[in-house]
Amino acid sequence: MTDTHTGTNPTRQILAWYDRHHRDLPWRVSPATAARGVRPDPYRVWLSEVMLQQTTVQAVKRYFDLFTSKWPTVTDLAKAETEEVMKAWAGLGYYARARNLKKCAEAVAFGHGGGFPDTEEGLKVLPGIGDYTAAAIAAIAFDRQAAVLDGNVERVISRFHAIDAPLPGSKPHMRASVAAMTPTDRPGDFAQAMMDLGATICTPKRPACALCPLKEDCRALAGDDPERFPVKAAKKEKPVRLGAAFVAVDETGAVLLRKRPGHGLLGGMTEVPNSDWNARRDGSTEPDAAPFAADWQTCGTIIHVFTHFELRLAVFRCRVSRAAAGGPGWWEPWQTLDGQALPTVMKKAIQQALPAAFEPKMPAREKVRTP
């Protein structure tokens, strides 16, 4: 694509910038390494793209290293116990991704002979792979000329063309613009270059326009208002949901845990007993919703923000003998509590009741002190 105003080629400018300034990421094959004939591993590309959905690069690095050390290939991941995968994912959020990750690994390992399909259409058949992820894998892993459009790329392209239509309605326009810029050679590098440009230069606030390879032709910069783009529709206020969480501790400091159903919000993850809340309705906030009668003490409230709602949980704690406690679940020793598949909201609840719960080498008697 050549810009009609100056005769420059923004695609080549972006690739030249990427060759000099690309980020070194554990799942990425650098331009210099690619020039020596090294090809990206589709498994690592897929794993990183799934993890990066609505999550930062910095947060993902530790999880990516953990997964690839435990399960170096897609077949290794397919053969893993689901519970172990959920434990490894705990804290990364959006837990449907973890369930689909396991299903996708099984589909590739057992239905495709361990090899990922190399086209967008073939990839989108797999569990958990939508338009964006399919395009990213096709471009980065298989050099397909696919238009990759994530949040970083949306910001770059909307500013470059000063696209006034608000998201999400402007996505087709953005995708068409990215498609027009994506080269037949090095489409994967181009996709990663656009991502890096949005992450490091064309940032949401105070973009470093003076360092941008597209500054000469950027319409938003010419209008002196890059931060106005991308234009977004007015946000609806998130509803607030209420509930209660119950942290029971036995004589040894072990905490009562149970497993959530394998579907829906936080499906398949581990939790402390809590009242019957969900994204559409409140649960009880009173101690009478506890799984068994005990001297439940109030420990305050925690707030956790999900994609579509805010949750406020009243937290209660009791010390109880195992014989007196009833209901499903198991008693997890405090020493191994941090290794369970606890989502962040449940860790918050436990920490509210037991401030030292996730500190290393903390004696059990310290973990049940009254705040």
Coordinates of C-alpha atoms in Angstrom, one line a residue:
M1 CA 0.0 0.0 0.0
T2 CA 1.4 3.4 -1.0
D3 CA 0.1 6.6 0.7
T4 CA -1.6 8.8 -1.9
H5 CA -0.4 12.0 -0.2
T6 CA 3.4 11.5 0.0
G7 CA 4.1 8.4 -2.1
T8 CA 5.5 6.6 1.0
N9 CA 4.9 3.0 1.7
P10 CA 3.6 2.6 5.3
T11 CA 3.9 -1.2 5.3
R12 CA 7.6 -1.0 4.5
Q13 CA 8.1 1.7 7.0
I14 CA 6.5 -0.4 9.7
L15 CA 8.5 -3.5 8.8
A16 CA 11.7 -1.5 8.8
W17 CA 10.9 -0.1 12.2
Y18 CA 10.0 -3.6 13.5
D19 CA 13.4 -5.0 12.3
R20 CA 15.1 -2.4 14.5
H21 CA 12.8 -2.1 17.5
H22 CA 10.8 -5.3 17.9
R23 CA 10.1 -6.6 21.4
D24 CA 11.9 -9.8 22.4
L25 CA 9.1 -12.1 23.6
P26 CA 9.4 -15.8 24.6
W27 CA 6.9 -17.0 22.0
R28 CA 8.3 -14.9 19.2
V29 CA 10.8 -15.6 16.4
S30 CA 12.8 -12.4 15.8
P31 CA 13.4 -11.1 12.3
A32 CA 17.1 -11.9 12.5
T33 CA 16.3 -15.5 13.6
A34 CA 13.6 -15.9 10.9
A35 CA 16.2 -14.8 8.3
R36 CA 18.3 -17.8 9.4
G37 CA 15.4 -20.1 8.5
V38 CA 13.8 -20.6 11.9
R39 CA 10.1 -20.9 11.8
P40 CA 7.6 -20.0 14.6
D41 CA 6.2 -23.0 16.5
P42 CA 2.4 -22.9 15.9
Y43 CA 1.8 -24.3 19.4
R44 CA 3.7 -21.5 21.1
V45 CA 2.0 -18.9 18.8
W46 CA -1.5 -20.3 19.6
L47 CA -0.8 -20.6 23.4
S48 CA 0.5 -17.0 23.6
E49 CA -2.4 -15.6 21.6
V50 CA -5.0 -17.3 23.8
M51 CA -3.2 -16.1 26.9
L52 CA -2.9 -12.6 25.7
Q53 CA -6.6 -12.1 25.1
Q54 CA -7.6 -9.2 27.4
T55 CA -4.3 -9.7 29.4
T56 CA -1.0 -7.8 29.4
V57 CA 2.2 -9.2 28.0
Q58 CA 3.9 -8.8 31.3
A59 CA 1.3 -10.8 33.1
V60 CA 1.4 -13.6 30.4
K61 CA 5.1 -14.2 30.4
R62 CA 5.2 -16.2 33.7
Y63 CA 2.2 -18.3 32.7
F64 CA 3.6 -19.0 29.2
D65 CA 6.9 -20.1 30.7
L66 CA 5.0 -22.4 33.2
F67 CA 2.9 -24.0 30.5
T68 CA 5.7 -24.6 28.0
S69 CA 7.9 -26.1 30.7
K70 CA 5.2 -28.4 32.0
W71 CA 3.7 -29.2 28.5
P72 CA 6.3 -28.5 25.8
T73 CA 4.0 -29.7 22.9
V74 CA 0.3 -29.5 22.1
T75 CA 0.1 -33.3 22.6
D76 CA 1.6 -32.9 26.1
L77 CA -1.1 -30.4 26.9
A78 CA -3.8 -32.6 25.4
K79 CA -2.8 -35.5 27.7
A80 CA -2.6 -33.3 30.9
E81 CA -5.2 -33.6 33.6
T82 CA -7.8 -30.8 33.2
E83 CA -7.5 -30.0 36.9
E84 CA -3.7 -29.5 36.5
V85 CA -4.3 -27.1 33.5
M86 CA -6.8 -25.1 35.6
K87 CA -4.4 -24.9 38.5
A88 CA -1.7 -23.6 36.1
W89 CA -4.1 -21.1 34.7
A90 CA -5.4 -19.8 38.0
G91 CA -5.0 -16.0 38.3
L92 CA -4.8 -15.4 34.6
G93 CA -8.6 -14.8 34.4
Y94 CA -11.3 -15.4 31.8
Y95 CA -11.4 -19.1 32.7
A96 CA -13.4 -20.2 29.7
R97 CA -10.2 -19.7 27.8
A98 CA -8.5 -22.4 29.9
R99 CA -11.3 -24.9 29.3
N100 CA -11.2 -24.2 25.6
L101 CA -7.4 -24.4 25.6
K102 CA -7.6 -28.0 26.8
K103 CA -10.3 -28.8 24.3
C104 CA -8.4 -27.2 21.5
A105 CA -5.2 -29.1 22.4
E106 CA -7.1 -32.4 22.4
A107 CA -8.7 -31.5 19.0
V108 CA -5.3 -30.8 17.5
A109 CA -3.5 -33.7 19.1
F110 CA -6.1 -36.4 18.5
G111 CA -8.0 -35.0 15.5
H112 CA -5.2 -33.3 13.5
G113 CA -2.3 -35.5 14.2
G114 CA -0.6 -32.9 16.5
G115 CA -0.5 -30.3 13.7
F116 CA -2.5 -27.0 13.7
P117 CA -4.5 -26.2 10.5
D118 CA -2.6 -23.6 8.5
T119 CA -5.5 -21.5 7.3
E120 CA -7.9 -19.1 9.0
E121 CA -10.9 -21.2 8.1
G122 CA -9.3 -24.4 9.4
L123 CA -8.2 -22.8 12.6
K124 CA -11.7 -21.3 13.4
V125 CA -13.1 -24.8 13.5
L126 CA -11.1 -25.5 16.7
P127 CA -12.5 -24.8 20.1
G128 CA -11.9 -21.3 21.5
I129 CA -10.4 -19.9 18.2
G130 CA -12.3 -16.9 16.8
D131 CA -11.6 -14.4 14.0
Y132 CA -8.8 -12.6 15.7
T133 CA -6.9 -15.6 17.0
A134 CA -7.3 -17.5 13.7
A135 CA -5.9 -14.5 11.8
A136 CA -3.0 -14.1 14.2
I137 CA -1.9 -17.8 14.1
A138 CA -2.3 -18.0 10.3
A139 CA -0.2 -14.9 9.8
I140 CA 2.5 -15.4 12.5
A141 CA 2.9 -19.2 12.4
F142 CA 2.1 -19.9 8.7
D143 CA 2.8 -16.7 6.8
R144 CA -0.8 -16.4 5.6
Q145 CA -1.8 -12.9 4.4
A146 CA -4.4 -12.4 7.2
A147 CA -5.6 -9.1 8.6
V148 CA -4.8 -9.2 12.3
L149 CA -6.8 -6.7 14.4
D150 CA -6.4 -6.5 18.2
G151 CA -6.7 -3.5 20.5
N152 CA -3.2 -2.3 19.7
V153 CA -3.7 -2.5 15.9
E154 CA -7.1 -0.8 16.2
R155 CA -5.5 2.1 17.9
V156 CA -2.8 2.4 15.2
I157 CA -5.0 2.1 12.2
S158 CA -7.8 4.3 13.6
R159 CA -5.3 7.1 14.2
F160 CA -3.5 6.6 10.9
H161 CA -6.7 7.0 9.0
A162 CA -8.5 9.2 11.6
I163 CA -11.5 6.8 11.6
D164 CA -14.4 8.8 13.2
A165 CA -16.9 6.0 13.5
P166 CA -17.0 4.5 17.0
L167 CA -16.1 1.0 18.0
P168 CA -17.3 -1.7 17.6
G169 CA -19.1 -0.6 14.5
S170 CA -15.9 0.6 12.9
K171 CA -14.2 -2.8 13.1
P172 CA -15.0 -3.8 9.5
H173 CA -13.5 -0.5 8.2
M174 CA -10.4 -1.1 10.3
R175 CA -10.1 -4.7 9.3
A176 CA -10.3 -3.7 5.6
S177 CA -7.7 -1.0 6.1
V178 CA -5.3 -3.5 7.8
A179 CA -6.0 -6.1 5.1
A180 CA -5.0 -3.5 2.4
M181 CA -1.7 -2.8 4.3
T182 CA -0.8 -6.5 5.0
P183 CA 1.9 -7.7 2.6
T184 CA 2.1 -11.0 0.9
D185 CA 5.7 -11.4 2.2
R186 CA 6.3 -11.2 6.0
P187 CA 2.6 -10.9 7.0
G188 CA 3.4 -12.4 10.4
D189 CA 6.1 -9.8 11.0
F190 CA 3.8 -7.1 9.8
A191 CA 1.1 -8.2 12.3
Q192 CA 3.6 -8.3 15.2
A193 CA 5.0 -4.9 14.1
M194 CA 1.5 -3.3 14.3
M195 CA 1.0 -4.9 17.7
D196 CA 4.4 -3.6 18.9
L197 CA 3.8 -0.2 17.5
G198 CA 0.5 0.1 19.4
A199 CA 2.0 -1.3 22.6
T200 CA 5.2 0.9 22.7
I201 CA 4.7 4.0 20.6
C202 CA 1.0 4.5 19.7
T203 CA -0.1 4.1 23.3
P204 CA -3.6 5.1 24.6
K205 CA -2.2 8.1 26.5
R206 CA 0.7 10.4 25.5
P207 CA 1.7 8.5 22.4
A208 CA 5.3 9.0 21.3
C209 CA 4.4 10.3 17.9
A210 CA 7.9 11.8 17.3
L211 CA 9.2 8.2 17.2
C212 CA 6.5 6.7 15.1
P213 CA 7.4 5.4 11.6
L214 CA 4.0 6.6 10.4
K215 CA 4.1 10.1 11.7
E216 CA 4.4 11.8 8.3
D217 CA 1.1 10.3 7.0
C218 CA -0.9 10.0 10.3
R219 CA -4.1 11.9 9.9
A220 CA -4.8 12.0 13.6
L221 CA -1.4 13.6 14.2
A222 CA -2.0 16.0 11.4
G223 CA -5.2 17.0 13.2
D224 CA -3.3 17.3 16.5
D225 CA -5.6 14.9 18.4
P226 CA -4.3 11.3 18.3
E227 CA -5.7 10.5 21.8
R228 CA -9.3 10.9 20.4
F229 CA -8.9 7.7 18.5
P230 CA -10.1 5.0 18.4
V231 CA -13.5 6.6 19.0
K232 CA -15.6 4.4 21.4
A233 CA -19.3 4.3 22.0
A234 CA -20.3 5.5 25.5
K235 CA -19.8 2.8 28.1
K236 CA -22.7 1.4 29.9
E237 CA -22.3 1.4 33.7
K238 CA -21.5 -2.1 35.0
P239 CA -24.2 -3.6 37.2
V240 CA -23.2 -4.4 40.8
R241 CA -23.9 -7.9 42.1
L242 CA -23.8 -9.0 45.8
G243 CA -22.9 -12.2 47.5
A244 CA -21.1 -13.8 50.4
A245 CA -18.0 -16.0 50.7
F246 CA -17.3 -18.3 53.6
V247 CA -13.8 -19.2 54.7
A248 CA -13.7 -22.1 57.1
V249 CA -10.5 -23.1 58.8
D250 CA -9.9 -26.3 60.8
E251 CA -7.6 -27.0 63.7
T252 CA -4.5 -27.3 61.5
G253 CA -5.1 -24.2 59.4
A254 CA -6.5 -26.1 56.4
V255 CA -9.2 -24.3 54.4
L256 CA -12.4 -25.8 53.1
L257 CA -12.5 -25.7 49.3
R258 CA -14.9 -27.1 46.7
K259 CA -15.0 -27.2 42.9
R260 CA -17.3 -25.1 40.8
P261 CA -19.4 -26.7 38.0
G262 CA -17.5 -27.2 34.8
H263 CA -19.6 -24.6 32.9
G264 CA -20.5 -20.9 33.2
L265 CA -18.6 -18.2 35.1
L266 CA -15.4 -19.5 36.6
G267 CA -16.4 -23.0 35.5
G268 CA -14.2 -25.8 36.8
M269 CA -12.3 -23.6 39.1
T270 CA -11.8 -24.0 42.9
E271 CA -13.6 -21.8 45.4
V272 CA -14.5 -21.3 49.0
P273 CA -18.2 -21.9 49.7
N274 CA -20.3 -18.9 48.7
S275 CA -23.8 -17.8 48.2
D276 CA -25.7 -18.3 44.9
W277 CA -24.7 -15.1 42.9
N278 CA -24.1 -14.8 39.2
A279 CA -23.8 -12.1 36.6
R280 CA -27.6 -11.6 36.5
R281 CA -28.7 -11.8 40.1
D282 CA -27.5 -11.2 43.7
G283 CA -26.8 -13.9 46.2
S284 CA -27.4 -13.6 50.0
T285 CA -24.9 -11.5 51.9
E286 CA -25.9 -13.0 55.3
P287 CA -24.2 -15.7 57.3
D288 CA -27.3 -17.8 57.1
A289 CA -26.2 -18.7 53.5
A290 CA -23.2 -20.5 54.9
P291 CA -22.7 -24.2 54.0
F292 CA -23.1 -25.2 57.7
A293 CA -23.9 -23.6 61.0
A294 CA -21.0 -22.2 62.9
D295 CA -19.8 -19.1 64.6
W296 CA -19.2 -17.1 61.4
Q297 CA -17.4 -13.8 62.0
T298 CA -17.6 -11.0 59.5
C299 CA -14.3 -10.0 57.9
G300 CA -15.4 -7.1 55.6
T301 CA -16.1 -7.0 51.9
I302 CA -14.1 -7.5 48.8
I303 CA -14.7 -6.1 45.3
H304 CA -13.9 -7.9 42.1
V305 CA -14.6 -6.5 38.6
F306 CA -15.6 -9.0 35.9
T307 CA -16.0 -8.0 32.2
H308 CA -19.7 -7.4 32.5
F309 CA -20.4 -6.7 36.2
E310 CA -18.8 -5.8 39.5
L311 CA -19.1 -8.3 42.4
R312 CA -19.1 -7.3 46.0
L313 CA -18.7 -10.3 48.4
A314 CA -19.2 -10.1 52.1
V315 CA -16.6 -12.3 53.6
F316 CA -17.1 -14.5 56.7
R317 CA -14.7 -16.7 58.6
C318 CA -15.0 -19.5 61.2
R319 CA -12.7 -21.9 62.9
V320 CA -14.4 -25.3 63.0
S321 CA -13.5 -29.0 63.5
R322 CA -13.8 -31.1 60.4
A323 CA -16.4 -33.3 62.2
A324 CA -18.7 -30.3 62.7
A325 CA -18.5 -29.1 59.1
G326 CA -20.8 -30.6 56.5
G327 CA -21.3 -30.5 52.8
P328 CA -19.1 -31.2 49.8
G329 CA -15.5 -30.2 49.4
W330 CA -12.1 -30.9 50.8
W331 CA -9.7 -29.4 53.4
E332 CA -6.7 -28.0 51.7
P333 CA -3.5 -27.5 53.9
W334 CA -2.4 -23.9 54.1
Q335 CA 1.0 -24.9 52.7
T336 CA -0.5 -25.9 49.4
L337 CA -3.3 -23.4 49.2
D338 CA -1.5 -21.2 46.6
G339 CA -1.2 -24.2 44.2
Q340 CA -4.9 -24.7 43.8
A341 CA -7.0 -23.6 40.9
L342 CA -8.3 -20.5 42.8
P343 CA -9.4 -17.6 40.6
T344 CA -8.4 -14.1 41.7
V345 CA -11.8 -13.3 43.3
M346 CA -11.5 -16.4 45.6
K347 CA -7.9 -15.6 46.5
K348 CA -9.2 -12.1 47.5
A349 CA -11.9 -13.6 49.7
I350 CA -9.5 -16.0 51.4
Q351 CA -6.9 -13.2 52.0
Q352 CA -9.6 -10.9 53.4
A353 CA -10.4 -13.6 56.0
L354 CA -6.8 -14.8 56.4
P355 CA -4.4 -12.0 55.6
A356 CA -1.3 -14.3 55.7
A357 CA -2.9 -17.1 53.7
F358 CA -0.6 -16.9 50.7
E359 CA 2.6 -15.9 52.5
P360 CA 5.3 -18.5 52.4
K361 CA 6.2 -20.6 55.4
M362 CA 3.5 -19.0 57.6
P363 CA 2.6 -21.1 60.6
A364 CA -1.0 -22.3 60.8
R365 CA -1.6 -20.5 64.1
E366 CA -0.8 -17.2 62.4
K367 CA -3.2 -17.8 59.6
V368 CA -6.3 -17.8 61.8
R369 CA -5.6 -14.7 63.8
T370 CA -8.4 -12.2 64.2
P371 CA -7.8 -9.0 62.2

